[in-house]
């Protein structure tokens, strides 16, 4: 491996070499050029989101975790741009000019994959396959010297899937029969093809040339390689996964919902085993990249999405949406929506708060009901209990934002900032007409419309607000 010279990559190289000795090389081809017609969608099938990430992203990660140094994604001309954008530097792109079947798709990867001793083939529409399983396929093929090691599983409802035909005496896999070609008896078989294989790279490419179009569908079926290998007296090894979800292929939106439920269960179990309480896992929706600290309790109806991080001992929910946000320890968020924002330790929000667009909520801040905070920073210990809007504001520590306070930050053309100094007391129903600054320790009377800056430790009241007097120490909030 060329990049093994430098010290920083040494550990990576060692872990790669666990699976591969010096004479072997692994290339993975992900098939993703199918038309996906059964999805009935303008979006390419493999880009449909599953727990917030495209189907193909899940497969790319599994393949990467399995230690594939070289990956090729086969795409249709229509989806080429969109898929290349997702794939980035992680894989090379091969274009299948026409969707002529899975064998034809693999042939399109020849120039980019040839030379590898092992060719791992995964489907872009089978997102729940695990990296360990992919590794096990490669290891098994190498140890046995098989022409192909393939992944199979038992499906309760095998409709639409390739059935595994075994020799009744030896139990050896003889062929995969696609549904279109099944006899009624073969259709009863429940062991099916997961669409994931590891091929002997020195056998694969010439064998692919021999695949004939299917007489009923006209497509070149990759599954025909199994019977071909057997005709040539080569070994075919079947690895039966005990987890049928690994083989779950997404062909319709019904399959997509099934895969979503399965992956959600997997993610939720990981968090529970890490010490997070999910009161009702069936109504808790956590995206793959979310991190949650131990002893946090997630109440029903909660959605945690994107790159959200949540600390320890928090109580989140019920019915809360948090997207791409960072939440500290011991934070309580009830019936609220938090996006692209941060809440520090011991703060709380809700019920019915909306915190968004890079809002930074300091430690021990209280955000109560029907409060919206947009692109604003609130200093430690500040309270904003009821019916308020803070937009483009910088608020110091220990400020009281009275019920009904509004930062009037938009003049119809531009947004303007509001600054509120430490320890200020904003009376109920105050309108802060931005740009405006309220000094530290200042007070506004109920219903004040503040159009001019308020000096520190000064009381203003009225419409528009006028200075009443300077405040002495006893009158400070
Ligand atoms: C395929 C298998 C079937 C297996 C099932 C598991 C074949 C013939 N059948 O059926 O045995 O049980 O997967 O999910 O292989 N693709 C291309 N180009 C094409 C056609 C398909 O790249 O011309 C890609 C698709 O984007 C998809 C994958 O290959 O990611 C599988 O194709 P799909 O049409 O979904 O095959 P299945 O009917 O699911
Ligand atoms: Mg499929």
PDB file of N, CA, C and O and ligand atoms in Angstrom, residues 45 125 250-251, ligand 2:
ATOM      1  N   UNK A  45     -33.227   6.118  -6.594  1.00  0.00           N
ATOM      2  CA  UNK A  45     -33.577   5.287  -5.438  1.00  0.00           C
ATOM      3  C   UNK A  45     -32.534   5.342  -4.336  1.00  0.00           C
ATOM      4  O   UNK A  45     -32.867   5.514  -3.155  1.00  0.00           O
ATOM      5  N   UNK A 125     -28.998  -0.471  -2.747  1.00  0.00           N
ATOM      6  CA  UNK A 125     -30.339  -0.449  -2.167  1.00  0.00           C
ATOM      7  C   UNK A 125     -30.474  -1.408  -0.983  1.00  0.00           C
ATOM      8  O   UNK A 125     -31.577  -1.714  -0.556  1.00  0.00           O
ATOM      9  N   UNK A 250     -34.214  -2.316  -0.616  1.00  0.00           N
ATOM     10  CA  UNK A 250     -35.271  -1.311  -0.745  1.00  0.00           C
ATOM     11  C   UNK A 250     -35.645  -1.187  -2.221  1.00  0.00           C
ATOM     12  O   UNK A 250     -34.871  -0.665  -3.020  1.00  0.00           O
ATOM     13  N   UNK A 251     -36.804  -1.706  -2.572  1.00  0.00           N
ATOM     14  CA  UNK A 251     -37.293  -1.580  -3.945  1.00  0.00           C
ATOM     15  C   UNK A 251     -38.507  -0.675  -4.035  1.00  0.00           C
ATOM     16  O   UNK A 251     -38.749  -0.046  -5.052  1.00  0.00           O
TER      17      UNK A 251
HETATM   18 MG1  LIG B   2     -33.259  -4.425  -4.998  1.00  0.00          MG
END
